[in-house]
């Protein structure tokens, strides 16, 4: 066992964090904030300029694309038809040989013009996991079969933009 386990240090370590957590909690309630209202004991957004905050900006009120995409991870309701069938065929091929799944992914991406960044970005807004899976299989094939690390790096960087 690690020496700290025998001394009980690991159990006490979180106690060292307590003073800093208390400080943070008190700072959050600090009357130093320009909109702090001592009568209410909190920051009052009505005291900030004309009462408008970032939360009132329509850009901040919109639901993020990633949240929309993750509500339907199987892409059952995606506007592009065929995602559910593609997902099922991809899973079936992966169970037998991932290389076949990579070929299916390449065909799907070509058939749907996903080699164009704008189109791929639009598809990722409604089927995020489908786009990520497709790119993953292409990157793996590029690296393991084609021995093209440059292509694999490009694809992984593209994929990381969605993750």
Short mmCIF file of C-alpha atoms in Angstrom, two decimals:
data_model
loop_
_atom_site.label_atom_id
_atom_site.label_comp_id
_atom_site.label_asym_id
_atom_site.label_seq_id
_atom_site.Cartn_x
_atom_site.Cartn_y
_atom_site.Cartn_z
CA UNK A 1 0.00 0.00 0.00
CA UNK A 2 1.07 3.56 -0.61
CA UNK A 3 2.59 5.16 2.55
CA UNK A 4 -0.04 7.88 2.66
CA UNK A 5 -2.75 5.24 2.94
CA UNK A 6 -1.23 3.82 6.12
CA UNK A 7 -0.94 7.27 7.76
CA UNK A 8 -4.45 8.26 6.83
CA UNK A 9 -3.19 11.29 4.89
CA UNK A 10 -5.37 10.42 1.92
CA UNK A 11 -8.43 10.64 4.13
CA UNK A 12 -7.37 14.03 5.55
CA UNK A 13 -6.31 15.65 2.25
CA UNK A 14 -9.79 17.03 1.48
CA UNK A 15 -9.72 18.85 4.85
CA UNK A 16 -6.86 21.00 3.59
CA UNK A 17 -9.17 22.27 0.88
CA UNK A 18 -11.82 23.47 3.33
CA UNK A 19 -10.31 26.91 4.11
CA UNK A 20 -10.01 27.74 0.41
CA UNK A 21 -13.58 26.59 -0.27
CA UNK A 22 -14.88 28.73 2.58
CA UNK A 23 -12.94 31.71 1.20
CA UNK A 24 -14.45 31.17 -2.24
CA UNK A 25 -17.95 30.91 -0.81
CA UNK A 26 -17.53 34.12 1.15
CA UNK A 27 -16.05 35.92 -1.84
CA UNK A 28 -19.08 34.98 -3.91
CA UNK A 29 -21.26 36.85 -1.39
CA UNK A 30 -18.84 39.74 -1.08
CA UNK A 31 -20.34 43.23 -0.88
CA UNK A 32 -17.47 44.31 -3.18
CA UNK A 33 -19.50 43.46 -6.31
CA UNK A 34 -20.78 46.69 -7.90
CA UNK A 35 -24.35 45.37 -8.02
CA UNK A 36 -24.34 43.94 -4.48
CA UNK A 37 -27.43 45.06 -2.60
CA UNK A 38 -26.79 44.93 1.15
CA UNK A 39 -30.52 45.16 1.87
CA UNK A 40 -31.17 41.99 -0.13
CA UNK A 41 -27.84 40.38 0.77
CA UNK A 42 -27.19 39.40 -2.84
CA UNK A 43 -26.24 40.71 -6.25
CA UNK A 44 -29.30 42.34 -7.77
CA UNK A 45 -29.32 42.32 -11.57
CA UNK A 46 -31.58 45.38 -11.59
CA UNK A 47 -28.58 47.34 -10.30
CA UNK A 48 -26.48 46.39 -13.35
CA UNK A 49 -26.78 49.13 -15.94
CA UNK A 50 -30.29 49.08 -17.34
CA UNK A 51 -31.01 45.65 -15.84
CA UNK A 52 -29.88 43.71 -18.92
CA UNK A 53 -27.40 40.89 -18.42
CA UNK A 54 -25.75 38.33 -20.70
CA UNK A 55 -28.54 35.92 -19.82
CA UNK A 56 -30.92 38.29 -21.59
CA UNK A 57 -28.90 38.14 -24.83
CA UNK A 58 -30.62 35.79 -27.33
CA UNK A 59 -27.25 34.23 -28.22
CA UNK A 60 -26.81 33.06 -24.63
CA UNK A 61 -30.43 31.96 -24.36
CA UNK A 62 -30.16 29.55 -27.32
CA UNK A 63 -29.69 25.90 -26.61
CA UNK A 64 -26.20 24.82 -27.77
CA UNK A 65 -26.02 22.58 -30.85
CA UNK A 66 -24.21 19.94 -28.82
CA UNK A 67 -27.10 19.77 -26.35
CA UNK A 68 -29.56 19.38 -29.20
CA UNK A 69 -27.45 16.65 -30.81
CA UNK A 70 -27.02 14.74 -27.56
CA UNK A 71 -30.77 14.66 -26.95
CA UNK A 72 -30.96 12.25 -29.90
CA UNK A 73 -27.70 10.23 -29.79
CA UNK A 74 -29.04 7.59 -32.20
CA UNK A 75 -29.94 10.34 -34.70
CA UNK A 76 -33.47 8.98 -35.03
CA UNK A 77 -34.88 12.47 -35.62
CA UNK A 78 -32.00 13.92 -37.65
CA UNK A 79 -33.12 15.85 -40.73
CA UNK A 80 -30.74 13.86 -42.95
CA UNK A 81 -32.50 10.56 -43.63
CA UNK A 82 -30.69 7.30 -43.11
CA UNK A 83 -28.64 7.95 -39.97
CA UNK A 84 -30.32 5.19 -37.94
CA UNK A 85 -29.82 2.63 -40.72
CA UNK A 86 -26.23 3.77 -41.21
CA UNK A 87 -25.58 3.42 -37.47
CA UNK A 88 -26.99 -0.11 -37.44
CA UNK A 89 -24.95 -1.18 -40.47
CA UNK A 90 -21.81 0.41 -39.02
CA UNK A 91 -22.29 -1.51 -35.76
CA UNK A 92 -22.89 -4.75 -37.66
CA UNK A 93 -19.70 -4.32 -39.69
CA UNK A 94 -17.67 -3.36 -36.62
CA UNK A 95 -18.74 -6.59 -34.94
CA UNK A 96 -17.19 -8.55 -37.84
CA UNK A 97 -14.26 -6.40 -39.00
CA UNK A 98 -13.70 -2.73 -38.25
CA UNK A 99 -12.04 -2.27 -41.67
CA UNK A 100 -15.39 -2.92 -43.33
CA UNK A 101 -16.95 -0.35 -41.02
CA UNK A 102 -14.32 2.15 -42.19
CA UNK A 103 -15.29 1.46 -45.82
CA UNK A 104 -18.96 1.97 -44.97
CA UNK A 105 -18.09 5.23 -43.19
CA UNK A 106 -16.14 6.46 -46.21
CA UNK A 107 -19.01 5.62 -48.56
CA UNK A 108 -21.53 7.35 -46.27
CA UNK A 109 -19.41 10.47 -46.04
CA UNK A 110 -18.86 10.62 -49.80
CA UNK A 111 -22.55 10.00 -50.55
CA UNK A 112 -23.54 12.87 -48.24
CA UNK A 113 -20.80 15.33 -49.33
CA UNK A 114 -19.36 15.26 -45.83
CA UNK A 115 -15.87 15.90 -47.16
CA UNK A 116 -17.00 19.52 -47.27
CA UNK A 117 -16.47 21.08 -43.86
CA UNK A 118 -19.67 23.16 -43.89
CA UNK A 119 -21.81 20.12 -44.66
CA UNK A 120 -20.06 18.03 -42.02
CA UNK A 121 -20.51 20.82 -39.46
CA UNK A 122 -24.22 21.06 -40.26
CA UNK A 123 -24.63 17.30 -39.91
CA UNK A 124 -22.78 17.34 -36.59
CA UNK A 125 -25.41 19.74 -35.25
CA UNK A 126 -28.05 17.03 -35.57
CA UNK A 127 -26.04 13.79 -35.45
CA UNK A 128 -22.91 14.54 -33.46
CA UNK A 129 -22.05 10.98 -32.52
CA UNK A 130 -22.58 9.76 -36.08
CA UNK A 131 -20.10 12.29 -37.46
CA UNK A 132 -17.57 11.51 -34.73
CA UNK A 133 -17.89 7.76 -35.32
CA UNK A 134 -17.44 8.16 -39.06
CA UNK A 135 -14.31 10.25 -38.69
CA UNK A 136 -12.92 7.85 -36.08
CA UNK A 137 -13.10 4.86 -38.43
CA UNK A 138 -11.49 6.82 -41.26
CA UNK A 139 -8.68 7.98 -38.95
CA UNK A 140 -8.08 4.47 -37.65
CA UNK A 141 -7.98 3.07 -41.18
CA UNK A 142 -5.58 5.82 -42.27
CA UNK A 143 -3.23 5.05 -39.42
CA UNK A 144 -3.39 1.26 -39.15
CA UNK A 145 -3.97 0.19 -42.75
CA UNK A 146 -2.74 3.01 -45.00
CA UNK A 147 0.13 3.85 -42.63
CA UNK A 148 -0.65 7.51 -43.36
CA UNK A 149 -0.11 9.26 -40.07
CA UNK A 150 -0.53 12.67 -41.73
CA UNK A 151 -4.04 11.76 -42.82
CA UNK A 152 -4.82 10.22 -39.43
CA UNK A 153 -3.62 13.36 -37.62
CA UNK A 154 -5.75 15.57 -39.86
CA UNK A 155 -8.81 13.39 -39.23
CA UNK A 156 -8.24 13.22 -35.47
CA UNK A 157 -7.88 17.00 -35.35
CA UNK A 158 -11.12 17.31 -37.29
CA UNK A 159 -12.80 14.89 -34.90
CA UNK A 160 -11.49 16.75 -31.84
CA UNK A 161 -13.32 19.83 -33.06
CA UNK A 162 -16.57 18.01 -32.39
CA UNK A 163 -15.63 16.28 -29.14
#
